[in-house]
Every structure is written in structure tokens, then in C-alpha cells.
Amino acid sequence: MTKLKALAAAAITLALGSGPVMAACNISDTQLEQAILEKPELRDPENRYLVLDLRALRDAAYLLWVYGMERDCERLVGNIRELIAAPAMGRMGNNDEDAADQQLAASQPEWHRLGQIQGTRGAPNEGALVSLADLDPGLLASEIVGAEVRTSDDMIVGEVRNVIIGTRDRWDYAVVASGGFFVPGEDSLVVPLRYLVIDQQRRSFFLRISNEQVQAVPLMPDQDYKWLDDESWRATNDAIFQSLVPEATLLEDATPLKRIQQ
């Protein structure tokens, strides 16, 4: 919410300079948080993503209000209340996967597709990369998911799509979508967190292997995370990283990354 608040503050400043901000739309009318506490349907794990979507819609209504679009804000508040009243409506949307992919593709930023492949490591006075276990303070989960991942020679790999903490053998993983930052696709690498480092500005994660070595890493075999129970596949995947960066196996960050705060 930090970026959202900063954007909202800037918008309020602009609005105050041009005229008063109207308050016709009352976002508290959604009573979303009260509904989450009181409605068993919204606490059902199957509706977890609906709750996230409802909060995203509420944030969108707030931005509409900030920019003076009260009617649109009121309309969106009404939509939120409809979904709260009947959570099953959340499953009645468009199920056309091709259409969904097209809509999502239209929302993807494209600046990395325009050639920003090589990074900027090696700039004057640049600090050393830091192991995740040595960060203080620790990382927020929101700082990991969606962040870009680069190779040791500063070539783009992709973005972190998910994080898996505390598997039975105490290996933690980042699921890194390959093919480039912000490039849609299902192909992913399963990277043990111990093989990631980060720059001191916390802008980019880096693998401990080169762009050429990345080609030896297999892609995640399924999108349903069934591979977590496939000890043979995980052992093969982990062994590849161990062979490429043997010194990393001696690090003390083999235990779950407890510094991630939620």
C-alpha cells in the first residue's frame, strides 16, 4: 500500500491546487473488512482470491475518489457490495482463457521487452550483492513476489511468481518465471532461495549462476505444484544448483527464510 498511498497523496495535492476534493463516494459503505469477519463464505479458503480481488477493487475505488471520479467510485462501491452479498458471483465471470490471456497481456508493462536485457551492475561505488540470510531488516513477501531476477552476469531471467517456505527437507524456493521480466508465460525455474542474492538497493535479485548456466536448469514440470511431492525431480533440480554453485551448500540459510514478514 506504500506506493498506493504515495500516488494518492500526490493526487490529493494536485486536486487541492485546482479545487476542492468532493466526498460523495464513501468507501466505508462497502463494509468489506466487517464482512470478511462475519461471513463464513469469505473466510472459506476457496474464496481467498475473491477476498484479494475485493480489496483490490476497494483500492481502485479509493483512487477514483482521489481523482474526483465520484460517480465511478460510487458505481464500483456498489459492485463490491454486490459481490460481498453473493460471493458465488465471483465464480460467474468470463471463463474464456484465450480472452483472459489477451486482457492480461494488454496490462503488462513492455519496457523490458524493448531491449533492456543487460543490467547496470558494475557502476561506480556500487555495493556488493547481499545474501538473503544477511539482510537486516528482512524482506517483506511483497518485496519478493513480482521482483526481477538476473543472472550473475546481470542478464534478465524473469520475475518471481511465487515463494515456497519450509518444505519437509527445509529447502525454500522462489518460482521464477523465465523468458524475461514482465513477459507472460508459464515456464518457470524452481530456484532454491539460498542461491539468490540481492543488490543493496533491493531492486533486483541475482542468481549465483551465469546466463549460460541457467540453460542447464530444468523448467518447473507442472503448474499445480505437484512437483513438491516429487522427491526425485526436486533432488535432480537441487543437485544441478549444487553442482553449479557448490559453495552455496555451506551457507547457513538452509533453514526456512524466517525473516520474511507478512
Rosetta silent file (secondary structure, phi, psi, omega in degrees, C-alpha in Angstrom):
SEQUENCE: MTKLKALAAAAITLALGSGPVMAACNISDTQLEQAILEKPELRDPENRYLVLDLRALRDAAYLLWVYGMERDCERLVGNIRELIAAPAMGRMGNNDEDAADQQLAASQPEWHRLGQIQGTRGAPNEGALVSLADLDPGLLASEIVGAEVRTSDDMIVGEVRNVIIGTRDRWDYAVVASGGFFVPGEDSLVVPLRYLVIDQQRRSFFLRISNEQVQAVPLMPDQDYKWLDDESWRATNDAIFQSLVPEATLLEDATPLKRIQQ
SCORE:     score description
SCORE:     0.000 S_00000001
   1 L     0.000   -7.851 -176.954    0.000    0.000    0.000 S_00000001
   2 H   -62.411  -46.994  179.897    3.018    2.356    0.229 S_00000001
   3 H   -64.835  -38.818  179.810    3.016    3.145   -3.491 S_00000001
   4 H   -61.881  -44.059 -179.469   -0.754    3.482   -3.466 S_00000001
   5 H   -66.559  -38.188  179.174   -0.623    5.983   -0.604 S_00000001
   6 H   -64.662  -42.656  178.052    2.164    7.945   -2.292 S_00000001
   7 H   -63.460  -42.071 -179.761    0.166    8.122   -5.514 S_00000001
   8 H   -64.358  -41.015  179.906   -2.927    9.137   -3.612 S_00000001
   9 H   -62.822  -40.836  178.366   -1.046   11.851   -1.735 S_00000001
  10 H   -64.599  -40.690 -179.597    0.278   13.273   -4.996 S_00000001
  11 H   -65.872  -39.444  178.641   -3.183   13.204   -6.499 S_00000001
  12 H   -63.908  -39.460  178.469   -4.669   14.978   -3.480 S_00000001
  13 H   -61.127  -44.337  177.829   -2.006   17.665   -3.756 S_00000001
  14 H   -63.804  -41.344 -177.630   -2.897   18.234   -7.405 S_00000001
  15 H   -65.979  -38.718  179.493   -6.594   18.235   -6.607 S_00000001
  16 H   -66.653  -28.224  179.715   -6.172   20.768   -3.833 S_00000001
  17 H   -75.509  -20.662 -175.599   -4.329   23.010   -6.215 S_00000001
  18 H  -110.935  -11.055 -178.980   -7.189   23.021   -8.724 S_00000001
  19 L   157.306  171.179 -177.306  -10.235   22.856   -6.480 S_00000001
  20 L   -70.774  147.422  176.165  -11.820   21.026   -3.538 S_00000001
  21 L   -85.014  124.513 -178.526  -11.937   17.206   -3.451 S_00000001
  22 L   -76.618  152.630 -175.369  -15.529   16.009   -3.390 S_00000001
  23 L  -123.536   30.237 -175.900  -16.519   13.396   -0.809 S_00000001
  24 L   -66.798  -36.721 -177.437  -19.694   11.979   -2.325 S_00000001
  25 L   -85.940  121.942 -179.351  -18.324    8.433   -2.582 S_00000001
  26 L  -109.257  102.433 -175.387  -17.986    6.773    0.821 S_00000001
  27 H   -67.363  -25.616  178.724  -15.739    3.722    0.516 S_00000001
  28 H   -65.266  -15.937  177.906  -16.509    2.673    4.072 S_00000001
  29 H   -63.033  -21.092  179.166  -20.012    1.847    2.807 S_00000001
  30 H   -65.336  -31.818 -176.707  -18.590   -1.379    1.394 S_00000001
  31 L    49.950   40.195 -175.069  -18.046   -2.674    4.951 S_00000001
  32 H   -64.166  -49.449 -176.228  -15.652   -5.144    3.370 S_00000001
  33 H   -64.873  -36.732  176.672  -13.500   -5.884    6.398 S_00000001
  34 H   -63.265  -40.047 -179.556  -16.569   -6.370    8.608 S_00000001
  35 H   -65.016  -38.101  179.211  -17.985   -8.780    6.034 S_00000001
  36 H   -62.439  -37.288  178.815  -14.749  -10.782    5.974 S_00000001
  37 H   -71.849  -34.674 -169.556  -15.002  -11.198    9.738 S_00000001
  38 H   -99.097  -23.548 -175.206  -18.691  -12.046    9.758 S_00000001
  39 L   -99.130  115.428  179.159  -19.348  -14.047    6.562 S_00000001
  40 H   -57.539  -32.797 -178.495  -18.109  -17.661    6.632 S_00000001
  41 H   -60.818  -38.364 -178.145  -18.138  -17.717    2.820 S_00000001
  42 H   -77.539  -14.048  175.208  -15.478  -15.024    2.663 S_00000001
  43 H   -94.954   -3.812  178.003  -13.304  -16.920    5.155 S_00000001
  44 L   -67.426  129.081  179.761  -13.521  -20.080    3.074 S_00000001
  45 H   -53.858  -28.913  179.813  -10.047  -20.884    1.662 S_00000001
  46 H   -68.304  -20.093 -179.360  -11.647  -21.393   -1.747 S_00000001
  47 H  -102.568   15.136 -177.699  -12.671  -17.721   -1.728 S_00000001
  48 H   -58.894  -42.743 -178.030   -9.246  -16.392   -0.721 S_00000001
  49 H   -71.514  -28.774  175.373   -8.611  -14.917   -4.146 S_00000001
  50 H   -64.102  -41.253  178.639  -12.057  -13.333   -4.191 S_00000001
  51 H   -62.675  -43.206  176.986  -11.177  -11.513   -0.963 S_00000001
  52 H   -61.374  -41.038  178.690   -7.918  -10.286   -2.514 S_00000001
  53 H   -64.816  -40.729  179.657   -9.849   -9.131   -5.577 S_00000001
  54 H   -62.883  -40.268  178.069  -12.395   -7.320   -3.414 S_00000001
  55 H   -67.374  -35.955  176.955   -9.622   -5.458   -1.611 S_00000001
  56 H   -65.704  -38.853  177.108   -8.051   -4.553   -4.947 S_00000001
  57 H   -64.799  -39.640  178.177  -11.407   -3.199   -6.125 S_00000001
  58 H   -63.030  -41.127  176.912  -11.720   -1.176   -2.936 S_00000001
  59 H   -62.869  -37.563  178.470   -8.268    0.312   -3.541 S_00000001
  60 H   -65.444  -39.359  177.688   -9.348    1.154   -7.091 S_00000001
  61 H   -62.227  -38.910  178.446  -12.456    2.884   -5.734 S_00000001
  62 H   -61.651  -43.241  178.936  -10.227    4.941   -3.455 S_00000001
  63 H   -65.314  -38.663  176.528   -8.110    6.082   -6.399 S_00000001
  64 H   -60.141  -42.116  177.875  -11.234    7.007   -8.347 S_00000001
  65 H   -63.034  -43.799 -179.056  -12.337    9.120   -5.389 S_00000001
  66 H   -58.745  -39.535 -178.268   -8.916   10.761   -5.134 S_00000001
  67 L   -86.149    9.978  174.112   -9.065   11.777   -8.801 S_00000001
  68 L    81.144   12.973 -179.015  -12.524   13.238   -8.373 S_00000001
  69 L   -94.535   68.456 -171.776  -14.399   10.490  -10.245 S_00000001
  70 H   -64.086  -40.553 -178.612  -17.125   10.183   -7.609 S_00000001
  71 H   -63.357  -43.316  178.527  -19.745    8.562   -9.840 S_00000001
  72 H   -66.177  -37.917  177.072  -17.343    5.841  -10.943 S_00000001
  73 H   -61.354  -46.648  179.875  -16.250    5.397   -7.342 S_00000001
  74 H   -61.817  -39.975  179.726  -19.869    5.000   -6.218 S_00000001
  75 H   -63.239  -43.146 -179.850  -20.530    2.517   -9.004 S_00000001
  76 H   -67.690  -39.055  175.327  -17.513    0.426   -8.007 S_00000001
  77 H   -58.883  -40.201  176.697  -18.512    0.554   -4.334 S_00000001
  78 H   -63.427  -40.247  177.636  -21.902   -0.807   -5.412 S_00000001
  79 H   -62.600  -40.377  179.337  -20.210   -3.636   -7.339 S_00000001
  80 H   -62.812  -43.382 -179.483  -18.154   -4.517   -4.267 S_00000001
  81 H   -64.812  -35.563  176.875  -21.266   -4.665   -2.107 S_00000001
  82 H   -63.090  -44.000 -179.662  -22.960   -6.955   -4.655 S_00000001
  83 H   -67.441  -35.741  177.129  -20.028   -9.362   -4.564 S_00000001
  84 H   -65.281  -41.229 -177.944  -19.966   -9.302   -0.766 S_00000001
  85 H   -68.086  -30.046 -178.167  -23.681  -10.068   -0.617 S_00000001
  86 L  -138.489   79.732 -176.883  -23.325  -13.013   -3.014 S_00000001
  87 H   -55.622  -26.770  179.857  -19.741  -14.376   -3.039 S_00000001
  88 H   -61.846  -21.215  177.586  -20.785  -17.072   -5.524 S_00000001
  89 H   -61.297  -23.257 -179.762  -20.995  -14.285   -8.121 S_00000001
  90 H   -65.771  -15.905  179.411  -17.216  -14.291   -8.092 S_00000001
  91 H   -99.910    5.103 -174.971  -17.278  -17.595   -9.996 S_00000001
  92 L  -100.351   13.405 -177.208  -19.658  -16.332  -12.678 S_00000001
  93 L   -76.877 -171.039 -179.116  -17.120  -14.293  -14.633 S_00000001
  94 L   -71.120  123.688 -179.033  -15.702  -14.847  -18.098 S_00000001
  95 L  -102.444   10.754  179.282  -14.106  -18.303  -18.351 S_00000001
  96 L   -75.916  106.206 -174.780  -12.661  -17.801  -21.826 S_00000001
  97 H   -66.053  -37.149  179.160   -8.946  -18.472  -21.200 S_00000001
  98 H   -64.321  -42.583  178.538   -7.833  -17.018  -24.536 S_00000001
  99 H   -65.197  -39.078  179.052   -9.750  -13.821  -23.870 S_00000001
 100 H   -63.613  -42.700  178.737   -8.314  -13.668  -20.352 S_00000001
 101 H   -61.920  -39.844  179.752   -4.766  -14.079  -21.683 S_00000001
 102 H   -64.783  -42.066  179.517   -5.386  -11.295  -24.183 S_00000001
 103 H   -65.359  -42.320 -179.999   -6.687   -8.966  -21.481 S_00000001
 104 H   -65.938  -39.610 -179.940   -3.749   -9.722  -19.171 S_00000001
 105 H   -60.838  -35.232 -179.499   -1.227   -9.228  -21.966 S_00000001
 106 H   -67.881  -20.105 -177.178   -2.642   -5.758  -22.574 S_00000001
 107 L   -95.403   -1.516 -175.838   -1.895   -4.837  -18.943 S_00000001
 108 L   -83.536  128.779  173.301    1.746   -5.920  -18.981 S_00000001
 109 L   -60.020  148.828 -172.252    4.419   -3.186  -18.963 S_00000001
 110 L  -120.781    9.059 -174.758    6.665   -3.506  -22.008 S_00000001
 111 L   -65.833  -30.021  177.944    9.813   -1.567  -21.207 S_00000001
 112 H   -75.239  -24.712  179.254   11.854   -4.740  -20.661 S_00000001
 113 H   -73.423  -14.173 -175.217   10.677   -6.161  -23.976 S_00000001
 114 H   -91.050   14.582  170.894   12.201   -3.174  -25.755 S_00000001
 115 L   118.135   -2.649  179.382   15.763   -4.287  -25.196 S_00000001
 116 L   -80.014   76.100 -177.392   16.678   -3.647  -21.569 S_00000001
 117 L   -96.727  -52.731  178.133   18.230   -7.062  -21.178 S_00000001
 118 E   -74.956  137.403 -178.541   21.681   -6.280  -19.827 S_00000001
 119 L   -85.769 -161.699 -174.246   21.623   -4.731  -16.368 S_00000001
 120 L  -119.761   19.556  177.343   23.703   -1.976  -14.813 S_00000001
 121 L   -60.622  146.954 -179.965   25.955   -3.888  -12.427 S_00000001
 122 L    99.917    5.452  178.392   29.473   -2.520  -12.239 S_00000001
 123 L   -68.227  154.565 -179.748   28.523    1.116  -11.759 S_00000001
 124 L   -57.593  140.963  176.757   30.951    3.262   -9.713 S_00000001
 125 L    61.867   22.659  179.792   30.643    2.935   -5.921 S_00000001
 126 L   -78.158  135.504 -179.471   28.185    0.079   -6.276 S_00000001
 127 L   -77.020  164.232  179.208   27.872   -2.109   -3.190 S_00000001
 128 L   -71.897  154.688  174.540   28.339   -5.870   -3.084 S_00000001
 129 L   -68.682  151.968 -172.480   25.392   -8.203   -3.519 S_00000001
 130 E  -120.687  135.717  173.367   23.906   -9.492   -0.262 S_00000001
 131 E   -66.505  144.968 -179.097   22.754  -12.975    0.723 S_00000001
 132 H   -60.612  -32.031 -179.014   19.095  -13.081    1.721 S_00000001
 133 H   -70.751  -18.234 -177.245   20.065  -14.532    5.094 S_00000001
 134 H   -97.794    0.806 -179.092   22.243  -11.483    5.811 S_00000001
 135 L   -70.204  138.805  175.832   19.587   -8.841    5.156 S_00000001
 136 L  -149.548  112.138    3.301   18.673   -6.620    8.083 S_00000001
 137 L   -73.159  168.354 -178.577   15.848   -5.784    8.220 S_00000001
 138 L   -72.715  174.053 -178.301   14.412   -8.809    6.474 S_00000001
 139 L   -84.231  143.759  166.567   12.379   -8.837    3.293 S_00000001
 140 E   -79.458  151.055  176.736    8.639   -8.448    3.080 S_00000001
 141 H   -58.727  -35.481 -179.365    6.891  -11.088    0.997 S_00000001
 142 H   -68.546  -17.736  176.671    5.660   -8.254   -1.252 S_00000001
 143 H   -81.785  -15.093 -178.319    9.301   -7.325   -1.947 S_00000001
 144 H   -96.459  -55.212 -177.095    9.963  -10.802   -3.348 S_00000001
 145 L   -66.781  126.867 -178.773    6.922  -11.716   -5.429 S_00000001
 146 L    93.551   -9.645 -179.309    6.975   -9.768   -8.686 S_00000001
 147 L   -77.128  152.048  179.213   10.633   -8.738   -8.343 S_00000001
 148 E   -77.822  151.572  178.367   13.027   -9.199  -11.246 S_00000001
 149 E  -125.150  132.375 -179.978   15.688  -11.912  -11.182 S_00000001
 150 E  -123.462  164.490  178.395   19.012  -11.637  -13.011 S_00000001
 151 L   -85.220  174.050  179.459   21.969  -13.920  -13.562 S_00000001
 152 L   -64.569  -24.595  175.009   25.418  -13.468  -12.046 S_00000001
 153 L   -96.700   21.456  168.141   26.458  -11.776  -15.312 S_00000001
 154 L    65.444   38.501  172.954   23.492   -9.384  -14.961 S_00000001
 155 E  -106.385  142.872 -176.892   21.221  -10.748  -17.686 S_00000001
 156 E   -67.424  135.715  174.320   17.482  -10.797  -17.110 S_00000001
 157 E  -105.318  -52.113 -178.213   15.951  -14.189  -16.263 S_00000001
 158 E   169.208 -153.207 -179.722   12.402  -13.301  -15.298 S_00000001
 159 E  -127.154  154.729  178.723   10.301  -12.367  -12.283 S_00000001
 160 E   -75.830  120.806  179.068    9.427  -14.147   -9.053 S_00000001
 161 E   -95.922  -25.785 -177.815    5.907  -15.558   -9.360 S_00000001
 162 E  -162.483  163.040  177.414    5.730  -17.354   -6.019 S_00000001
 163 E  -132.034  137.145  179.830    7.708  -18.318   -2.921 S_00000001
 164 E  -119.825  121.082 -174.371    7.601  -21.667   -1.117 S_00000001
 165 L  -114.299  135.271  169.145    8.747  -21.699    2.505 S_00000001
 166 L    69.665   52.384  171.715    9.561  -24.611    4.783 S_00000001
 167 L   -70.239  171.525 -171.562    9.328  -27.767    2.699 S_00000001
 168 L   -59.678  -33.158  179.474    9.865  -31.028    4.546 S_00000001
 169 L   -95.418   13.607  172.410   13.588  -31.058    3.870 S_00000001
 170 L    69.628   25.055  171.020   13.840  -27.356    4.795 S_00000001
 171 L   -97.788  133.920  178.044   14.594  -26.088    1.304 S_00000001
 172 L  -108.752  144.830 -172.989   12.855  -22.851    0.379 S_00000001
 173 E  -129.319  149.842  165.339   12.191  -21.950   -3.241 S_00000001
 174 E  -110.812  129.203  175.185   11.445  -18.995   -5.476 S_00000001
 175 E   -90.197  111.193 -173.733    9.422  -19.819   -8.581 S_00000001
 176 E  -106.816  114.834  177.343   10.980  -17.629  -11.263 S_00000001
 177 E   -68.300  121.110 -177.514    9.033  -17.161  -14.494 S_00000001
 178 E   -87.525  170.408  177.776   11.597  -17.476  -17.278 S_00000001
 179 L   100.580   -1.310  176.890   11.593  -15.706  -20.602 S_00000001
 180 L   117.822  154.725 -178.378   12.130  -12.179  -19.330 S_00000001
 181 L   -69.676  132.691  179.086   10.729   -9.685  -16.857 S_00000001
 182 L    66.092   14.495  177.649    7.017   -8.923  -17.329 S_00000001
 183 L   -94.874  120.309 -178.428    6.805  -11.410  -20.195 S_00000001
 184 L   -60.426  149.053  177.889    3.678  -13.589  -19.861 S_00000001
 185 L   158.419  158.668 -176.853    4.246  -17.330  -19.790 S_00000001
 186 L  -101.048  -13.087 -178.202    4.007  -20.443  -17.663 S_00000001
 187 L   -69.736  127.215 -176.128    7.595  -21.681  -17.970 S_00000001
 188 E  -138.864  156.736  172.347    9.331  -21.258  -14.625 S_00000001
 189 E  -104.906  143.677  176.838   12.508  -22.176  -12.797 S_00000001
 190 E  -102.421  100.979 -171.681   12.430  -23.582   -9.269 S_00000001
 191 E  -105.430  118.177  173.281   15.291  -21.743   -7.582 S_00000001
 192 E   -58.329  134.291 -175.646   16.379  -22.598   -4.019 S_00000001
 193 H   -59.865  -26.866 -179.218   16.416  -19.316   -2.091 S_00000001
 194 H   -65.397  -15.983  179.795   19.952  -19.979   -0.894 S_00000001
 195 H   -96.943   12.379  176.427   21.096  -19.434   -4.476 S_00000001
 196 E  -109.835  141.360  169.402   19.677  -15.910   -4.627 S_00000001
 197 E  -127.040  171.120 -175.338   21.405  -12.697   -3.630 S_00000001
 198 E  -140.243  149.909  177.048   20.090   -9.128   -3.840 S_00000001
 199 L   -75.310  161.559 -172.583   21.530   -5.700   -4.523 S_00000001
 200 L   -70.016  -17.973  174.443   21.791   -3.303   -1.625 S_00000001
 201 L   -85.326   -4.468  179.509   19.016   -1.098   -3.017 S_00000001
 202 L    59.532   38.449  178.301   16.732   -4.169   -3.025 S_00000001
 203 L   -95.665  -34.493 -174.193   15.762   -3.593   -6.626 S_00000001
 204 E  -140.311  143.616  170.064   16.858   -6.895   -8.190 S_00000001
 205 E   -93.499  152.304  179.839   17.559  -10.472   -7.176 S_00000001
 206 E  -131.953  136.393  169.561   20.507  -12.292   -8.703 S_00000001
 207 E   -75.189  160.058  177.145   21.197  -15.975   -9.220 S_00000001
 208 L   -90.645   14.440 -179.070   24.655  -17.221   -8.331 S_00000001
 209 L  -126.977  159.943 -175.896   24.980  -18.687  -11.837 S_00000001
 210 L   -81.892  170.404  178.234   25.567  -17.172  -15.270 S_00000001
 211 H   -61.248  -37.822  178.347   23.119  -16.771  -18.125 S_00000001
 212 H   -66.663  -39.559 -179.504   24.749  -19.715  -19.902 S_00000001
 213 H   -69.294  -27.799  178.390   24.450  -21.927  -16.817 S_00000001
 214 H   -57.855  -30.553 -177.881   20.746  -21.101  -16.476 S_00000001
 215 L   -63.696  -19.271  179.820   20.181  -23.116  -19.648 S_00000001
 216 L   -84.768   -9.472 -177.190   21.077  -26.284  -17.709 S_00000001
 217 L   -86.400  127.940 -179.223   18.294  -25.758  -15.171 S_00000001
 218 L   -71.123  155.597  175.856   15.065  -27.666  -15.968 S_00000001
 219 L   -79.971  154.826  177.830   11.709  -25.897  -16.142 S_00000001
 220 L   -58.411  127.223 -170.692    9.074  -26.475  -13.482 S_00000001
 221 L   -73.348  -21.935  179.710    7.268  -29.660  -14.608 S_00000001
 222 L  -151.286  155.927 -177.569    3.723  -28.639  -13.670 S_00000001
 223 L   -91.048   -2.538 -178.782    1.779  -25.511  -12.747 S_00000001
 224 L  -100.116    6.980  176.773   -0.119  -27.199   -9.891 S_00000001
 225 L    63.043   27.189  173.898    2.983  -27.625   -7.715 S_00000001
 226 H   -67.768  -21.859  179.995    2.700  -31.399   -7.729 S_00000001
 227 H   -63.500  -17.578  177.494    6.475  -31.421   -8.098 S_00000001
 228 H   -62.217  -29.438  178.237    6.705  -30.553   -4.400 S_00000001
 229 H   -93.326   -2.594  179.888    5.821  -34.187   -3.677 S_00000001
 230 L   -93.913   87.115 -174.606    8.115  -35.468   -6.423 S_00000001
 231 H   -62.442  -31.471 -179.869   11.272  -36.016   -4.395 S_00000001
 232 H   -66.106  -45.727 -179.301   13.134  -37.379   -7.406 S_00000001
 233 H   -66.032  -42.618 -178.954   12.509  -34.280   -9.520 S_00000001
 234 H   -65.611  -38.417  179.275   13.346  -31.903   -6.690 S_00000001
 235 H   -63.155  -40.166  178.662   16.532  -33.804   -5.870 S_00000001
 236 H   -65.854  -44.755  179.371   17.626  -33.552   -9.508 S_00000001
 237 H   -61.571  -47.124 -178.526   16.783  -29.855   -9.655 S_00000001
 238 H   -65.315  -36.338 -178.975   18.581  -29.099   -6.375 S_00000001
 239 H   -65.329  -32.490  178.124   21.609  -31.153   -7.416 S_00000001
 240 H   -63.865  -45.514  177.484   22.000  -29.029  -10.544 S_00000001
 241 H   -64.715  -39.491  179.075   22.239  -25.872   -8.453 S_00000001
 242 H   -61.567  -39.758 -179.152   24.605  -27.608   -6.031 S_00000001
 243 H   -70.440  -32.439 -178.701   26.893  -28.621   -8.885 S_00000001
 244 H   -79.652  -32.694 -178.960   26.880  -25.119  -10.368 S_00000001
 245 L  -135.257   72.577 -174.615   27.446  -23.317   -7.045 S_00000001
 246 H   -62.498  -30.372 -177.515   28.897  -25.868   -4.589 S_00000001
 247 H   -67.946  -22.782 -178.345   29.961  -23.232   -2.035 S_00000001
 248 H   -68.616  -21.398 -179.758   26.348  -22.172   -1.517 S_00000001
 249 H   -69.897  -14.066 -178.990   25.557  -25.515    0.124 S_00000001
 250 H   -90.617   -5.761 -177.512   27.702  -24.444    3.071 S_00000001
 251 L   -69.168  154.064 -178.180   25.621  -21.355    3.815 S_00000001
 252 L   -84.823    1.708 -178.548   23.625  -21.237    6.999 S_00000001
 253 L   -89.012   27.979  178.612   20.459  -20.121    5.211 S_00000001
 254 L   -75.190  -18.099  176.516   19.381  -23.698    4.585 S_00000001
 255 L   -79.363  164.781 -178.486   16.633  -23.315    7.167 S_00000001
 256 L   -55.066  146.682 -177.275   13.354  -21.645    6.189 S_00000001
 257 L   -75.677   84.813 -173.407   13.662  -17.944    5.495 S_00000001
 258 L   -72.671  -11.001 -176.247   12.105  -16.784    8.759 S_00000001
 259 L   -78.838  -11.192  178.845   12.906  -13.139    8.027 S_00000001
 260 L   -68.056  123.087 -178.670   10.084  -12.848    5.501 S_00000001
 261 E  -104.723  143.961 -179.615    7.419  -10.748    7.184 S_00000001
 262 L  -117.451    0.000    0.000    3.806  -10.802    6.170 S_00000001
